[in-house]
């Protein structure tokens, strides 16, 4: 059966490919357009890091049952003689990636139609789905971008005409744009992972951190800053901006507006110790979140807050025993020696002996010194 390539605008298809680099939800539209442009019936975009990893890979498909990916990943991928033939073609031609058309003479010499039709993967996997001819684009892995091998594979029905030289030409036109779009997508994913890691690290700090854009709007609050804002004791986010009540807002806004940053103590309505505010310009892109690029970083220290440290971390830091670590964590939670003794059903003398051991191991002489030492760690356990 003759299948005709559509007159889809190549520029529109290329635009779609680049759109998909920024929005993964566009890939189905890309695959549909590729099918129209090449006269294919089914299209797969297959991401394939390593056959040895049964949980790896990704599969986007047009007119293909998504449930097929599991069997391919777990078993049939290892039998894919078309992929082996493609890699042999790369080796012989000295290329890293390229366009493949298994109906073309140069590929027929590597994998004949008879050999393909007689293979296990064809008879057990592709043929039952009604797949015949195969063409597409291979994009080489890029370790620096953490981008694996990727294939854009296009199929026709067994009795359809072979993919023509015109199909190959269409794919050669698309190949550099697909490669660039996938590289761009991988680079954006790397930046996103870096930003996510940086934001996760911020959430472990005991100091509140607010990231503001160049208009002074809050683009992110770490966990400590969110707690401070929720307390409603001197700091709030109003219409997306950091605000303080009454006359206290004036020094806050002056500090936020200072080009080189500023530092001051912000009075709290509750009468608790002042917040210590440090404002500094943001540099670099590590915390960029999409279109939002922080221009200012605001550090908010609440001297009333004690760090939350897991007992296991306290044991590792200062070689405390399990009992000593439990007492140390309880002191950081604000419990008195008597309260700890009552909770653990031991004498207060026992708890004080453990506290003396904690002080000795941490190089401190007073309980208050130990609390300051722990607070100075500046982070919280997960």
mmCIF file of N, CA, C and O in Angstrom, residues 287-374:
data_model
loop_
_atom_site.group_PDB
_atom_site.id
_atom_site.type_symbol
_atom_site.label_atom_id
_atom_site.label_comp_id
_atom_site.label_asym_id
_atom_site.label_seq_id
_atom_site.Cartn_x
_atom_site.Cartn_y
_atom_site.Cartn_z
ATOM 1 N N UNK A 287 20.262 29.112 41.717
ATOM 2 C CA UNK A 287 18.928 29.130 42.306
ATOM 3 C C UNK A 287 17.876 29.641 41.332
ATOM 4 O O UNK A 287 16.749 29.915 41.729
ATOM 5 N N UNK A 288 18.232 29.768 40.053
ATOM 6 C CA UNK A 288 17.251 30.229 39.067
ATOM 7 C C UNK A 288 16.144 29.201 38.943
ATOM 8 O O UNK A 288 16.389 28.005 38.862
ATOM 9 N N UNK A 289 14.897 29.671 38.929
ATOM 10 C CA UNK A 289 13.737 28.786 38.835
ATOM 11 C C UNK A 289 12.880 29.221 37.659
ATOM 12 O O UNK A 289 12.049 30.122 37.779
ATOM 13 N N UNK A 290 13.122 28.596 36.490
ATOM 14 C CA UNK A 290 12.384 28.973 35.295
ATOM 15 C C UNK A 290 12.674 30.416 34.942
ATOM 16 O O UNK A 290 13.811 30.827 34.799
ATOM 17 N N UNK A 291 11.614 31.199 34.805
ATOM 18 C CA UNK A 291 11.791 32.615 34.455
ATOM 19 C C UNK A 291 12.206 33.453 35.659
ATOM 20 O O UNK A 291 12.585 34.608 35.516
ATOM 21 N N UNK A 292 12.117 32.876 36.863
ATOM 22 C CA UNK A 292 12.400 33.632 38.074
ATOM 23 C C UNK A 292 13.873 33.501 38.445
ATOM 24 O O UNK A 292 14.340 32.427 38.804
ATOM 25 N N UNK A 293 14.603 34.600 38.347
ATOM 26 C CA UNK A 293 16.017 34.614 38.702
ATOM 27 C C UNK A 293 16.182 35.523 39.922
ATOM 28 O O UNK A 293 15.993 36.733 39.815
ATOM 29 N N UNK A 294 16.527 34.970 41.087
ATOM 30 C CA UNK A 294 16.628 35.799 42.281
ATOM 31 C C UNK A 294 17.617 36.940 42.111
ATOM 32 O O UNK A 294 18.703 36.758 41.558
ATOM 33 N N UNK A 295 17.216 38.122 42.557
ATOM 34 C CA UNK A 295 18.098 39.294 42.520
ATOM 35 C C UNK A 295 18.652 39.600 43.903
ATOM 36 O O UNK A 295 19.736 40.162 44.029
ATOM 37 N N UNK A 296 17.892 39.243 44.950
ATOM 38 C CA UNK A 296 18.323 39.487 46.330
ATOM 39 C C UNK A 296 18.082 38.225 47.162
ATOM 40 O O UNK A 296 17.127 37.483 46.941
ATOM 41 N N UNK A 297 18.982 38.029 48.129
ATOM 42 C CA UNK A 297 18.802 36.957 49.115
ATOM 43 C C UNK A 297 18.687 37.607 50.487
ATOM 44 O O UNK A 297 19.518 38.444 50.858
ATOM 45 N N UNK A 298 17.645 37.244 51.211
ATOM 46 C CA UNK A 298 17.416 37.788 52.548
ATOM 47 C C UNK A 298 17.596 36.652 53.554
ATOM 48 O O UNK A 298 16.894 35.640 53.502
ATOM 49 N N UNK A 299 18.572 36.827 54.466
ATOM 50 C CA UNK A 299 18.815 35.859 55.528
ATOM 51 C C UNK A 299 18.149 36.374 56.806
ATOM 52 O O UNK A 299 18.349 37.532 57.193
ATOM 53 N N UNK A 300 17.364 35.514 57.446
ATOM 54 C CA UNK A 300 16.604 35.901 58.634
ATOM 55 C C UNK A 300 16.988 34.958 59.774
ATOM 56 O O UNK A 300 16.663 33.764 59.731
ATOM 57 N N UNK A 301 17.669 35.479 60.774
ATOM 58 C CA UNK A 301 18.084 34.653 61.903
ATOM 59 C C UNK A 301 17.124 34.867 63.067
ATOM 60 O O UNK A 301 16.919 36.001 63.518
ATOM 61 N N UNK A 302 16.531 33.783 63.528
ATOM 62 C CA UNK A 302 15.659 33.818 64.699
ATOM 63 C C UNK A 302 16.432 33.198 65.854
ATOM 64 O O UNK A 302 16.606 31.979 65.923
ATOM 65 N N UNK A 303 16.910 34.042 66.746
ATOM 66 C CA UNK A 303 17.753 33.557 67.848
ATOM 67 C C UNK A 303 16.987 32.682 68.821
ATOM 68 O O UNK A 303 17.592 32.016 69.671
ATOM 69 N N UNK A 304 15.672 32.700 68.724
ATOM 70 C CA UNK A 304 14.858 31.880 69.624
ATOM 71 C C UNK A 304 14.740 30.432 69.123
ATOM 72 O O UNK A 304 14.254 29.564 69.853
ATOM 73 N N UNK A 305 15.178 30.174 67.887
ATOM 74 C CA UNK A 305 14.994 28.853 67.284
ATOM 75 C C UNK A 305 16.175 27.954 67.592
ATOM 76 O O UNK A 305 17.327 28.352 67.456
ATOM 77 N N UNK A 306 15.882 26.747 68.028
ATOM 78 C CA UNK A 306 16.933 25.752 68.244
ATOM 79 C C UNK A 306 16.962 24.807 67.044
ATOM 80 O O UNK A 306 15.926 24.472 66.491
ATOM 81 N N UNK A 307 18.137 24.318 66.674
ATOM 82 C CA UNK A 307 18.200 23.377 65.560
ATOM 83 C C UNK A 307 17.587 22.030 65.926
ATOM 84 O O UNK A 307 17.633 21.622 67.096
ATOM 85 N N UNK A 308 16.996 21.381 64.959
ATOM 86 C CA UNK A 308 16.464 20.038 65.160
ATOM 87 C C UNK A 308 17.508 19.070 64.621
ATOM 88 O O UNK A 308 17.737 18.982 63.421
ATOM 89 N N UNK A 309 18.187 18.371 65.521
ATOM 90 C CA UNK A 309 19.237 17.441 65.121
ATOM 91 C C UNK A 309 18.866 16.029 65.566
ATOM 92 O O UNK A 309 18.533 15.796 66.729
ATOM 93 N N UNK A 310 18.947 15.099 64.639
ATOM 94 C CA UNK A 310 18.637 13.715 64.971
ATOM 95 C C UNK A 310 19.695 13.161 65.925
ATOM 96 O O UNK A 310 20.868 13.535 65.870
ATOM 97 N N UNK A 311 19.266 12.234 66.766
ATOM 98 C CA UNK A 311 20.171 11.642 67.741
ATOM 99 C C UNK A 311 21.351 10.970 67.042
ATOM 100 O O UNK A 311 22.495 11.052 67.515
ATOM 101 N N UNK A 312 21.088 10.312 65.893
ATOM 102 C CA UNK A 312 22.169 9.623 65.194
ATOM 103 C C UNK A 312 23.239 10.602 64.729
ATOM 104 O O UNK A 312 24.444 10.311 64.790
ATOM 105 N N UNK A 313 22.818 11.779 64.283
ATOM 106 C CA UNK A 313 23.782 12.789 63.848
ATOM 107 C C UNK A 313 24.612 13.277 65.032
ATOM 108 O O UNK A 313 25.836 13.470 64.923
ATOM 109 N N UNK A 314 23.978 13.479 66.178
ATOM 110 C CA UNK A 314 24.704 13.912 67.375
ATOM 111 C C UNK A 314 25.721 12.858 67.808
ATOM 112 O O UNK A 314 26.843 13.180 68.217
ATOM 113 N N UNK A 315 25.350 11.607 67.681
ATOM 114 C CA UNK A 315 26.276 10.518 68.017
ATOM 115 C C UNK A 315 27.497 10.567 67.112
ATOM 116 O O UNK A 315 28.638 10.420 67.562
ATOM 117 N N UNK A 316 27.261 10.767 65.807
ATOM 118 C CA UNK A 316 28.367 10.765 64.850
ATOM 119 C C UNK A 316 29.276 11.963 65.033
ATOM 120 O O UNK A 316 30.499 11.851 64.913
ATOM 121 N N UNK A 317 28.683 13.130 65.292
ATOM 122 C CA UNK A 317 29.480 14.347 65.412
ATOM 123 C C UNK A 317 30.421 14.312 66.611
ATOM 124 O O UNK A 317 31.587 14.731 66.521
ATOM 125 N N UNK A 318 29.921 13.813 67.750
ATOM 126 C CA UNK A 318 30.706 13.934 68.989
ATOM 127 C C UNK A 318 30.926 12.597 69.702
ATOM 128 O O UNK A 318 31.301 12.569 70.872
ATOM 129 N N UNK A 319 30.682 11.507 68.953
ATOM 130 C CA UNK A 319 30.902 10.172 69.523
ATOM 131 C C UNK A 319 30.150 9.980 70.845
ATOM 132 O O UNK A 319 30.679 9.456 71.839
ATOM 133 N N UNK A 320 28.915 10.430 70.868
ATOM 134 C CA UNK A 320 28.076 10.253 72.054
ATOM 135 C C UNK A 320 27.510 8.846 72.081
ATOM 136 O O UNK A 320 27.328 8.196 71.042
ATOM 137 N N UNK A 321 27.209 8.378 73.275
ATOM 138 C CA UNK A 321 26.473 7.115 73.388
ATOM 139 C C UNK A 321 25.018 7.379 72.997
ATOM 140 O O UNK A 321 24.586 8.541 72.870
ATOM 141 N N UNK A 322 24.257 6.304 72.813
ATOM 142 C CA UNK A 322 22.848 6.455 72.445
ATOM 143 C C UNK A 322 22.096 7.251 73.515
ATOM 144 O O UNK A 322 21.277 8.126 73.203
ATOM 145 N N UNK A 323 22.381 6.941 74.790
ATOM 146 C CA UNK A 323 21.694 7.646 75.892
ATOM 147 C C UNK A 323 22.094 9.116 75.924
ATOM 148 O O UNK A 323 21.256 10.006 76.132
ATOM 149 N N UNK A 324 23.395 9.397 75.712
ATOM 150 C CA UNK A 324 23.865 10.778 75.713
ATOM 151 C C UNK A 324 23.261 11.560 74.542
ATOM 152 O O UNK A 324 22.876 12.725 74.688
ATOM 153 N N UNK A 325 23.170 10.915 73.389
ATOM 154 C CA UNK A 325 22.586 11.589 72.213
ATOM 155 C C UNK A 325 21.117 11.912 72.458
ATOM 156 O O UNK A 325 20.624 12.975 72.050
ATOM 157 N N UNK A 326 20.424 11.018 73.133
ATOM 158 C CA UNK A 326 19.010 11.270 73.438
ATOM 159 C C UNK A 326 18.876 12.468 74.369
ATOM 160 O O UNK A 326 18.012 13.326 74.181
ATOM 161 N N UNK A 327 19.753 12.551 75.373
ATOM 162 C CA UNK A 327 19.723 13.687 76.302
ATOM 163 C C UNK A 327 20.093 14.968 75.566
ATOM 164 O O UNK A 327 19.449 16.019 75.744
ATOM 165 N N UNK A 328 21.116 14.914 74.701
ATOM 166 C CA UNK A 328 21.541 16.102 73.955
ATOM 167 C C UNK A 328 20.404 16.615 73.063
ATOM 168 O O UNK A 328 20.144 17.823 73.015
ATOM 169 N N UNK A 329 19.724 15.705 72.363
ATOM 170 C CA UNK A 329 18.603 16.113 71.501
ATOM 171 C C UNK A 329 17.487 16.728 72.332
ATOM 172 O O UNK A 329 16.828 17.689 71.902
ATOM 173 N N UNK A 330 17.277 16.189 73.528
ATOM 174 C CA UNK A 330 16.222 16.710 74.398
ATOM 175 C C UNK A 330 16.564 18.113 74.888
ATOM 176 O O UNK A 330 15.687 18.981 74.994
ATOM 177 N N UNK A 331 17.856 18.356 75.198
ATOM 178 C CA UNK A 331 18.273 19.700 75.596
ATOM 179 C C UNK A 331 18.027 20.688 74.455
ATOM 180 O O UNK A 331 17.581 21.815 74.678
ATOM 181 N N UNK A 332 18.333 20.258 73.225
ATOM 182 C CA UNK A 332 18.113 21.125 72.065
ATOM 183 C C UNK A 332 16.624 21.384 71.838
ATOM 184 O O UNK A 332 16.245 22.417 71.277
ATOM 185 N N UNK A 333 15.784 20.453 72.279
ATOM 186 C CA UNK A 333 14.332 20.648 72.174
ATOM 187 C C UNK A 333 13.792 21.541 73.284
ATOM 188 O O UNK A 333 12.586 21.827 73.318
ATOM 189 N N UNK A 334 14.665 21.953 74.207
ATOM 190 C CA UNK A 334 14.244 22.881 75.261
ATOM 191 C C UNK A 334 13.846 22.228 76.562
ATOM 192 O O UNK A 334 13.346 22.899 77.478
ATOM 193 N N UNK A 335 14.061 20.918 76.708
ATOM 194 C CA UNK A 335 13.704 20.232 77.943
ATOM 195 C C UNK A 335 14.769 20.482 79.011
ATOM 196 O O UNK A 335 15.960 20.609 78.710
ATOM 197 N N UNK A 336 14.331 20.540 80.269
ATOM 198 C CA UNK A 336 15.259 20.698 81.393
ATOM 199 C C UNK A 336 15.742 19.313 81.830
ATOM 200 O O UNK A 336 15.127 18.290 81.484
ATOM 201 N N UNK A 337 16.842 19.245 82.595
ATOM 202 C CA UNK A 337 17.287 17.932 83.090
ATOM 203 C C UNK A 337 16.191 17.192 83.858
ATOM 204 O O UNK A 337 16.060 15.967 83.720
ATOM 205 N N UNK A 338 15.412 17.911 84.678
ATOM 206 C CA UNK A 338 14.340 17.236 85.427
ATOM 207 C C UNK A 338 13.280 16.673 84.486
ATOM 208 O O UNK A 338 12.790 15.552 84.673
ATOM 209 N N UNK A 339 12.912 17.436 83.439
ATOM 210 C CA UNK A 339 11.901 16.955 82.487
ATOM 211 C C UNK A 339 12.405 15.726 81.731
ATOM 212 O O UNK A 339 11.639 14.790 81.474
ATOM 213 N N UNK A 340 13.684 15.730 81.412
ATOM 214 C CA UNK A 340 14.255 14.565 80.730
ATOM 215 C C UNK A 340 14.224 13.356 81.656
ATOM 216 O O UNK A 340 13.866 12.238 81.242
ATOM 217 N N UNK A 341 14.597 13.561 82.914
ATOM 218 C CA UNK A 341 14.599 12.468 83.886
ATOM 219 C C UNK A 341 13.194 11.899 84.073
ATOM 220 O O UNK A 341 13.005 10.673 84.102
ATOM 221 N N UNK A 342 12.197 12.770 84.193
ATOM 222 C CA UNK A 342 10.815 12.306 84.359
ATOM 223 C C UNK A 342 10.362 11.512 83.145
ATOM 224 O O UNK A 342 9.709 10.467 83.272
ATOM 225 N N UNK A 343 10.697 11.993 81.950
ATOM 226 C CA UNK A 343 10.275 11.296 80.733
ATOM 227 C C UNK A 343 10.915 9.917 80.625
ATOM 228 O O UNK A 343 10.262 8.941 80.247
ATOM 229 N N UNK A 344 12.203 9.848 80.959
ATOM 230 C CA UNK A 344 12.935 8.588 80.777
ATOM 231 C C UNK A 344 12.894 7.691 82.012
ATOM 232 O O UNK A 344 13.492 6.602 82.006
ATOM 233 N N UNK A 345 12.190 8.158 83.044
ATOM 234 C CA UNK A 345 12.063 7.367 84.279
ATOM 235 C C UNK A 345 13.430 7.034 84.882
ATOM 236 O O UNK A 345 13.717 5.892 85.262
ATOM 237 N N UNK A 346 14.300 8.032 84.944
ATOM 238 C CA UNK A 346 15.606 7.877 85.587
ATOM 239 C C UNK A 346 15.774 9.030 86.569
ATOM 240 O O UNK A 346 14.976 9.974 86.590
ATOM 241 N N UNK A 347 16.828 8.968 87.359
ATOM 242 C CA UNK A 347 17.051 10.049 88.318
ATOM 243 C C UNK A 347 17.631 11.271 87.611
ATOM 244 O O UNK A 347 18.289 11.154 86.565
ATOM 245 N N UNK A 348 17.388 12.437 88.207
ATOM 246 C CA UNK A 348 17.942 13.658 87.632
ATOM 247 C C UNK A 348 19.469 13.626 87.706
ATOM 248 O O UNK A 348 20.155 14.157 86.827
ATOM 249 N N UNK A 349 20.012 12.944 88.729
ATOM 250 C CA UNK A 349 21.466 12.827 88.859
ATOM 251 C C UNK A 349 22.059 12.078 87.658
ATOM 252 O O UNK A 349 23.133 12.421 87.157
ATOM 253 N N UNK A 350 21.334 11.048 87.215
ATOM 254 C CA UNK A 350 21.798 10.284 86.039
ATOM 255 C C UNK A 350 21.852 11.187 84.814
ATOM 256 O O UNK A 350 22.816 11.168 84.046
ATOM 257 N N UNK A 351 20.817 11.992 84.626
ATOM 258 C CA UNK A 351 20.772 12.902 83.472
ATOM 259 C C UNK A 351 21.911 13.907 83.550
ATOM 260 O O UNK A 351 22.583 14.193 82.550
ATOM 261 N N UNK A 352 22.178 14.416 84.754
ATOM 262 C CA UNK A 352 23.252 15.416 84.891
ATOM 263 C C UNK A 352 24.620 14.783 84.632
ATOM 264 O O UNK A 352 25.529 15.435 84.100
ATOM 265 N N UNK A 353 24.780 13.515 84.999
ATOM 266 C CA UNK A 353 26.029 12.802 84.677
ATOM 267 C C UNK A 353 26.197 12.698 83.155
ATOM 268 O O UNK A 353 27.298 12.891 82.619
ATOM 269 N N UNK A 354 25.097 12.402 82.484
ATOM 270 C CA UNK A 354 25.152 12.314 81.018
ATOM 271 C C UNK A 354 25.449 13.678 80.399
ATOM 272 O O UNK A 354 26.181 13.771 79.409
ATOM 273 N N UNK A 355 24.902 14.735 80.984
ATOM 274 C CA UNK A 355 25.173 16.086 80.471
ATOM 275 C C UNK A 355 26.653 16.419 80.631
ATOM 276 O O UNK A 355 27.266 17.001 79.726
ATOM 277 N N UNK A 356 27.252 16.032 81.773
ATOM 278 C CA UNK A 356 28.682 16.292 81.968
ATOM 279 C C UNK A 356 29.504 15.554 80.909
ATOM 280 O O UNK A 356 30.494 16.086 80.393
ATOM 281 N N UNK A 357 29.093 14.343 80.566
ATOM 282 C CA UNK A 357 29.795 13.589 79.524
ATOM 283 C C UNK A 357 29.654 14.272 78.165
ATOM 284 O O UNK A 357 30.608 14.332 77.371
ATOM 285 N N UNK A 358 28.473 14.812 77.907
ATOM 286 C CA UNK A 358 28.238 15.534 76.649
ATOM 287 C C UNK A 358 29.134 16.758 76.564
ATOM 288 O O UNK A 358 29.763 17.025 75.537
ATOM 289 N N UNK A 359 29.216 17.504 77.658
ATOM 290 C CA UNK A 359 30.047 18.711 77.678
ATOM 291 C C UNK A 359 31.512 18.360 77.446
ATOM 292 O O UNK A 359 32.231 19.044 76.706
ATOM 293 N N UNK A 360 31.959 17.275 78.071
ATOM 294 C CA UNK A 360 33.352 16.872 77.913
ATOM 295 C C UNK A 360 33.657 16.487 76.464
ATOM 296 O O UNK A 360 34.702 16.860 75.912
ATOM 297 N N UNK A 361 32.754 15.747 75.848
ATOM 298 C CA UNK A 361 32.994 15.269 74.480
ATOM 299 C C UNK A 361 32.874 16.390 73.451
ATOM 300 O O UNK A 361 33.474 16.304 72.372
ATOM 301 N N UNK A 362 32.103 17.417 73.776
ATOM 302 C CA UNK A 362 31.938 18.523 72.822
ATOM 303 C C UNK A 362 32.884 19.677 73.103
ATOM 304 O O UNK A 362 32.854 20.689 72.388
ATOM 305 N N UNK A 363 33.707 19.553 74.137
ATOM 306 C CA UNK A 363 34.672 20.603 74.446
ATOM 307 C C UNK A 363 34.041 21.854 75.011
ATOM 308 O O UNK A 363 34.590 22.954 74.880
ATOM 309 N N UNK A 364 32.892 21.710 75.662
ATOM 310 C CA UNK A 364 32.213 22.859 76.274
ATOM 311 C C UNK A 364 32.206 22.674 77.790
ATOM 312 O O UNK A 364 32.427 21.573 78.302
ATOM 313 N N UNK A 365 31.947 23.759 78.497
ATOM 314 C CA UNK A 365 31.981 23.687 79.965
ATOM 315 C C UNK A 365 30.612 23.923 80.601
ATOM 316 O O UNK A 365 30.418 23.601 81.766
ATOM 317 N N UNK A 366 29.707 24.524 79.835
ATOM 318 C CA UNK A 366 28.370 24.800 80.374
ATOM 319 C C UNK A 366 27.312 24.331 79.381
ATOM 320 O O UNK A 366 27.557 24.242 78.169
ATOM 321 N N UNK A 367 26.122 24.060 79.892
ATOM 322 C CA UNK A 367 25.013 23.634 79.032
ATOM 323 C C UNK A 367 24.707 24.693 77.982
ATOM 324 O O UNK A 367 24.454 24.367 76.818
ATOM 325 N N UNK A 368 24.745 25.961 78.354
ATOM 326 C CA UNK A 368 24.466 27.052 77.416
ATOM 327 C C UNK A 368 25.495 27.070 76.284
ATOM 328 O O UNK A 368 25.169 27.363 75.124
ATOM 329 N N UNK A 369 26.757 26.729 76.625
ATOM 330 C CA UNK A 369 27.802 26.683 75.593
ATOM 331 C C UNK A 369 27.500 25.577 74.578
ATOM 332 O O UNK A 369 27.703 25.741 73.369
ATOM 333 N N UNK A 370 27.053 24.438 75.072
ATOM 334 C CA UNK A 370 26.716 23.331 74.177
ATOM 335 C C UNK A 370 25.571 23.720 73.241
ATOM 336 O O UNK A 370 25.609 23.441 72.041
ATOM 337 N N UNK A 371 24.558 24.392 73.797
ATOM 338 C CA UNK A 371 23.412 24.793 72.968
ATOM 339 C C UNK A 371 23.853 25.776 71.894
ATOM 340 O O UNK A 371 23.392 25.709 70.745
ATOM 341 N N UNK A 372 24.759 26.708 72.247
ATOM 342 C CA UNK A 372 25.267 27.650 71.250
ATOM 343 C C UNK A 372 26.078 26.913 70.172
ATOM 344 O O UNK A 372 26.005 27.229 68.993
ATOM 345 N N UNK A 373 26.860 25.927 70.609
ATOM 346 C CA UNK A 373 27.658 25.143 69.661
ATOM 347 C C UNK A 373 26.761 24.431 68.664
ATOM 348 O O UNK A 373 26.995 24.470 67.445
ATOM 349 N N UNK A 374 25.711 23.785 69.151
ATOM 350 C CA UNK A 374 24.797 23.059 68.265
ATOM 351 C C UNK A 374 24.054 24.019 67.341
ATOM 352 O O UNK A 374 23.860 23.744 66.164
#
